[in-house]
Amino acid sequence: EPMLGVVQHWVDEGYIQIPEGIAMCTSTPADVLGLDDRGRIAVGLRGDVAVVSEADVRDVRAIIVEGRVHDFR
């Protein structure tokens, strides 16, 4: 959660938009680690998705892994 907390703070302060913040938590780390099949949604890539609240990206509502939805509400 520390990374999400920083991202939420930057969104709240208007420094970045939510899509930029999500990329900071997904595609950027995947790229740094050389995980070419992760970090973004595209055909042929792994399809795990975290569904977060638009009001607070730290509020994970559900996770979709291998086609299964795990609802946290």
CSV table of N, CA and C in Angstrom, one decimal:
chain,number,residue,atom,x,y,z
A,1,GLU,N,0.8,-1.2,0.0
A,1,GLU,CA,0.0,0.0,0.0
A,1,GLU,C,0.8,1.3,0.0
A,2,PRO,N,2.1,1.3,0.4
A,2,PRO,CA,2.8,2.6,0.4
A,2,PRO,C,2.8,3.2,-0.9
A,3,MET,N,3.1,2.5,-2.0
A,3,MET,CA,3.1,3.1,-3.3
A,3,MET,C,1.7,3.7,-3.7
A,4,LEU,N,0.7,2.9,-3.4
A,4,LEU,CA,-0.7,3.4,-3.6
A,4,LEU,C,-1.0,4.7,-2.8
A,5,GLY,N,-0.5,4.7,-1.6
A,5,GLY,CA,-0.7,5.9,-0.8
A,5,GLY,C,0.0,7.2,-1.4
A,6,VAL,N,1.2,7.0,-1.9
A,6,VAL,CA,1.9,8.1,-2.5
A,6,VAL,C,1.1,8.5,-3.8
A,7,VAL,N,0.7,7.6,-4.6
A,7,VAL,CA,-0.1,7.9,-5.8
A,7,VAL,C,-1.4,8.6,-5.5
A,8,GLN,N,-2.1,8.1,-4.5
A,8,GLN,CA,-3.3,8.8,-4.1
A,8,GLN,C,-3.1,10.2,-3.6
A,9,HIS,N,-2.0,10.4,-2.9
A,9,HIS,CA,-1.7,11.8,-2.5
A,9,HIS,C,-1.4,12.7,-3.7
A,10,TRP,N,-0.6,12.2,-4.6
A,10,TRP,CA,-0.3,13.0,-5.8
A,10,TRP,C,-1.6,13.3,-6.6
A,11,VAL,N,-2.5,12.3,-6.7
A,11,VAL,CA,-3.8,12.5,-7.4
A,11,VAL,C,-4.6,13.6,-6.6
A,12,ASP,N,-4.7,13.4,-5.3
A,12,ASP,CA,-5.5,14.4,-4.5
A,12,ASP,C,-4.9,15.8,-4.6
A,13,GLU,N,-3.6,15.9,-4.8
A,13,GLU,CA,-3.0,17.3,-4.9
A,13,GLU,C,-3.0,17.8,-6.3
A,14,GLY,N,-3.4,17.0,-7.2
A,14,GLY,CA,-3.5,17.4,-8.6
A,14,GLY,C,-2.3,17.3,-9.4
A,15,TYR,N,-1.2,16.7,-8.9
A,15,TYR,CA,0.0,16.5,-9.6
A,15,TYR,C,-0.1,15.6,-10.8
A,16,ILE,N,-0.9,14.5,-10.6
A,16,ILE,CA,-1.1,13.5,-11.7
A,16,ILE,C,-2.5,13.2,-11.8
A,17,GLN,N,-2.9,12.5,-12.9
A,17,GLN,CA,-4.3,12.0,-13.0
A,17,GLN,C,-4.2,10.5,-12.6
A,18,ILE,N,-5.4,9.9,-12.4
A,18,ILE,CA,-5.5,8.5,-12.0
A,18,ILE,C,-4.8,7.6,-13.0
A,19,PRO,N,-5.0,7.7,-14.3
A,19,PRO,CA,-4.3,6.8,-15.2
A,19,PRO,C,-2.8,6.8,-15.1
A,20,GLU,N,-2.2,8.0,-14.9
A,20,GLU,CA,-0.7,8.1,-14.7
A,20,GLU,C,-0.3,7.3,-13.4
A,21,GLY,N,-1.1,7.5,-12.4
A,21,GLY,CA,-0.8,6.9,-11.1
A,21,GLY,C,-0.9,5.4,-11.2
A,22,ILE,N,-1.9,4.9,-11.9
A,22,ILE,CA,-2.0,3.4,-12.1
A,22,ILE,C,-0.8,2.9,-12.8
A,23,ALA,N,-0.4,3.6,-13.9
A,23,ALA,CA,0.8,3.2,-14.6
A,23,ALA,C,2.0,3.1,-13.7
A,24,MET,N,2.2,4.1,-12.8
A,24,MET,CA,3.3,4.0,-11.9
A,24,MET,C,3.3,2.8,-11.0
A,25,CYS,N,2.1,2.2,-10.8
A,25,CYS,CA,2.0,1.0,-9.9
A,25,CYS,C,2.0,-0.3,-10.7
A,26,THR,N,1.9,-0.2,-12.1
A,26,THR,CA,1.7,-1.4,-12.9
A,26,THR,C,2.8,-1.5,-13.9
A,27,SER,N,2.7,-0.7,-15.0
A,27,SER,CA,3.6,-0.9,-16.1
A,27,SER,C,5.0,-0.5,-15.8
A,28,THR,N,5.2,0.6,-15.0
A,28,THR,CA,6.5,1.0,-14.7
A,28,THR,C,7.3,-0.1,-14.0
A,29,PRO,N,6.8,-0.6,-12.9
A,29,PRO,CA,7.5,-1.7,-12.2
A,29,PRO,C,7.8,-2.9,-13.1
A,30,ALA,N,6.8,-3.3,-13.9
A,30,ALA,CA,6.9,-4.5,-14.8
A,30,ALA,C,8.0,-4.2,-15.8
A,31,ASP,N,8.1,-3.0,-16.3
A,31,ASP,CA,9.2,-2.7,-17.3
A,31,ASP,C,10.5,-2.7,-16.6
A,32,VAL,N,10.6,-2.2,-15.4
A,32,VAL,CA,11.9,-2.2,-14.7
A,32,VAL,C,12.4,-3.6,-14.4
A,33,LEU,N,11.4,-4.5,-14.1
A,33,LEU,CA,11.8,-5.9,-13.8
A,33,LEU,C,11.9,-6.8,-15.0
A,34,GLY,N,11.6,-6.2,-16.2
A,34,GLY,CA,11.7,-7.0,-17.4
A,34,GLY,C,10.6,-8.0,-17.6
A,35,LEU,N,9.4,-7.7,-17.0
A,35,LEU,CA,8.3,-8.6,-17.1
A,35,LEU,C,7.4,-8.1,-18.3
A,36,ASP,N,7.8,-8.6,-19.5
A,36,ASP,CA,7.1,-8.1,-20.7
A,36,ASP,C,5.7,-8.5,-20.8
A,37,ASP,N,5.2,-9.5,-20.1
A,37,ASP,CA,3.8,-10.0,-20.2
A,37,ASP,C,2.9,-9.4,-19.1
A,38,ARG,N,3.4,-8.4,-18.4
A,38,ARG,CA,2.6,-7.9,-17.3
A,38,ARG,C,2.6,-6.3,-17.3
A,39,GLY,N,1.7,-5.8,-16.5
A,39,GLY,CA,1.8,-4.3,-16.3
A,39,GLY,C,0.9,-3.5,-17.1
A,40,ARG,N,0.2,-4.1,-18.1
A,40,ARG,CA,-0.7,-3.4,-19.0
A,40,ARG,C,-1.7,-4.4,-19.5
A,41,ILE,N,-2.8,-3.9,-20.0
A,41,ILE,CA,-3.9,-4.7,-20.6
A,41,ILE,C,-3.8,-4.7,-22.1
A,42,ALA,N,-3.5,-5.9,-22.7
A,42,ALA,CA,-3.4,-6.0,-24.1
A,42,ALA,C,-3.5,-7.4,-24.5
A,43,VAL,N,-3.9,-7.7,-25.8
A,43,VAL,CA,-4.0,-9.1,-26.3
A,43,VAL,C,-2.7,-9.8,-26.1
A,44,GLY,N,-2.7,-11.0,-25.6
A,44,GLY,CA,-1.5,-11.8,-25.4
A,44,GLY,C,-0.8,-11.6,-24.1
A,45,LEU,N,-1.2,-10.7,-23.3
A,45,LEU,CA,-0.5,-10.4,-22.0
A,45,LEU,C,-1.3,-11.1,-20.9
A,46,ARG,N,-0.7,-11.3,-19.8
A,46,ARG,CA,-1.4,-11.8,-18.6
A,46,ARG,C,-2.6,-10.8,-18.3
A,47,GLY,N,-3.7,-11.4,-17.9
A,47,GLY,CA,-4.9,-10.5,-17.8
A,47,GLY,C,-5.3,-10.3,-16.3
A,48,ASP,N,-4.4,-10.3,-15.4
A,48,ASP,CA,-4.9,-10.0,-14.0
A,48,ASP,C,-5.2,-8.5,-13.9
A,49,VAL,N,-6.3,-8.2,-13.2
A,49,VAL,CA,-6.7,-6.8,-13.1
A,49,VAL,C,-7.2,-6.5,-11.7
A,50,ALA,N,-6.8,-5.3,-11.2
A,50,ALA,CA,-7.3,-4.9,-9.9
A,50,ALA,C,-8.3,-3.8,-10.2
A,51,VAL,N,-9.5,-3.9,-9.6
A,51,VAL,CA,-10.5,-2.9,-9.7
A,51,VAL,C,-10.5,-2.0,-8.5
A,52,VAL,N,-10.2,-0.7,-8.7
A,52,VAL,CA,-10.1,0.2,-7.5
A,52,VAL,C,-11.1,1.3,-7.6
A,53,SER,N,-11.4,1.9,-6.5
A,53,SER,CA,-12.3,3.0,-6.4
A,53,SER,C,-11.8,4.2,-7.1
A,54,GLU,N,-12.6,4.9,-7.8
A,54,GLU,CA,-12.2,6.1,-8.5
A,54,GLU,C,-11.9,7.2,-7.5
A,55,ALA,N,-12.5,7.1,-6.3
A,55,ALA,CA,-12.3,8.1,-5.3
A,55,ALA,C,-11.0,7.9,-4.5
A,56,ASP,N,-10.5,6.7,-4.4
A,56,ASP,CA,-9.3,6.4,-3.7
A,56,ASP,C,-8.7,5.1,-4.2
A,57,VAL,N,-7.6,5.2,-4.9
A,57,VAL,CA,-7.0,4.1,-5.6
A,57,VAL,C,-6.5,3.0,-4.6
A,58,ARG,N,-6.4,3.4,-3.3
A,58,ARG,CA,-6.0,2.4,-2.3
A,58,ARG,C,-7.1,1.5,-1.9
A,59,ASP,N,-8.3,1.8,-2.3
A,59,ASP,CA,-9.5,1.0,-2.1
A,59,ASP,C,-9.7,0.0,-3.2
A,60,VAL,N,-9.1,-1.2,-3.0
A,60,VAL,CA,-9.2,-2.2,-4.0
A,60,VAL,C,-10.6,-2.9,-3.8
A,61,ARG,N,-11.4,-2.9,-4.9
A,61,ARG,CA,-12.7,-3.4,-4.8
A,61,ARG,C,-12.8,-4.9,-5.2
A,62,ALA,N,-12.0,-5.3,-6.2
A,62,ALA,CA,-12.0,-6.6,-6.6
A,62,ALA,C,-10.7,-6.9,-7.4
A,63,ILE,N,-10.4,-8.2,-7.6
A,63,ILE,CA,-9.2,-8.6,-8.4
A,63,ILE,C,-9.7,-9.6,-9.3
A,64,ILE,N,-9.3,-9.5,-10.6
A,64,ILE,CA,-9.7,-10.5,-11.6
A,64,ILE,C,-8.4,-11.3,-11.9
A,65,VAL,N,-8.4,-12.6,-11.6
A,65,VAL,CA,-7.2,-13.4,-11.9
A,65,VAL,C,-7.6,-14.6,-12.7
A,66,GLU,N,-7.0,-14.8,-13.8
A,66,GLU,CA,-7.3,-15.9,-14.7
A,66,GLU,C,-8.8,-16.1,-14.9
A,67,GLY,N,-9.5,-15.0,-15.1
A,67,GLY,CA,-10.9,-15.0,-15.4
A,67,GLY,C,-11.8,-15.1,-14.2
A,68,ARG,N,-11.3,-15.2,-13.0
A,68,ARG,CA,-12.1,-15.3,-11.8
A,68,ARG,C,-12.1,-14.0,-11.1
A,69,VAL,N,-13.3,-13.6,-10.7
A,69,VAL,CA,-13.4,-12.3,-10.0
A,69,VAL,C,-13.4,-12.6,-8.5
A,70,HIS,N,-12.6,-11.9,-7.8
A,70,HIS,CA,-12.5,-12.0,-6.3
A,70,HIS,C,-13.0,-10.6,-5.8
A,71,ASP,N,-14.2,-10.6,-5.3
A,71,ASP,CA,-14.8,-9.3,-4.8
A,71,ASP,C,-14.5,-9.1,-3.4
A,72,PHE,N,-14.0,-7.9,-3.1
A,72,PHE,CA,-13.6,-7.5,-1.7
A,72,PHE,C,-14.6,-6.6,-1.0
A,73,ARG,N,-15.7,-6.3,-1.7
A,73,ARG,CA,-16.7,-5.4,-1.0
A,73,ARG,C,-17.6,-6.1,0.0
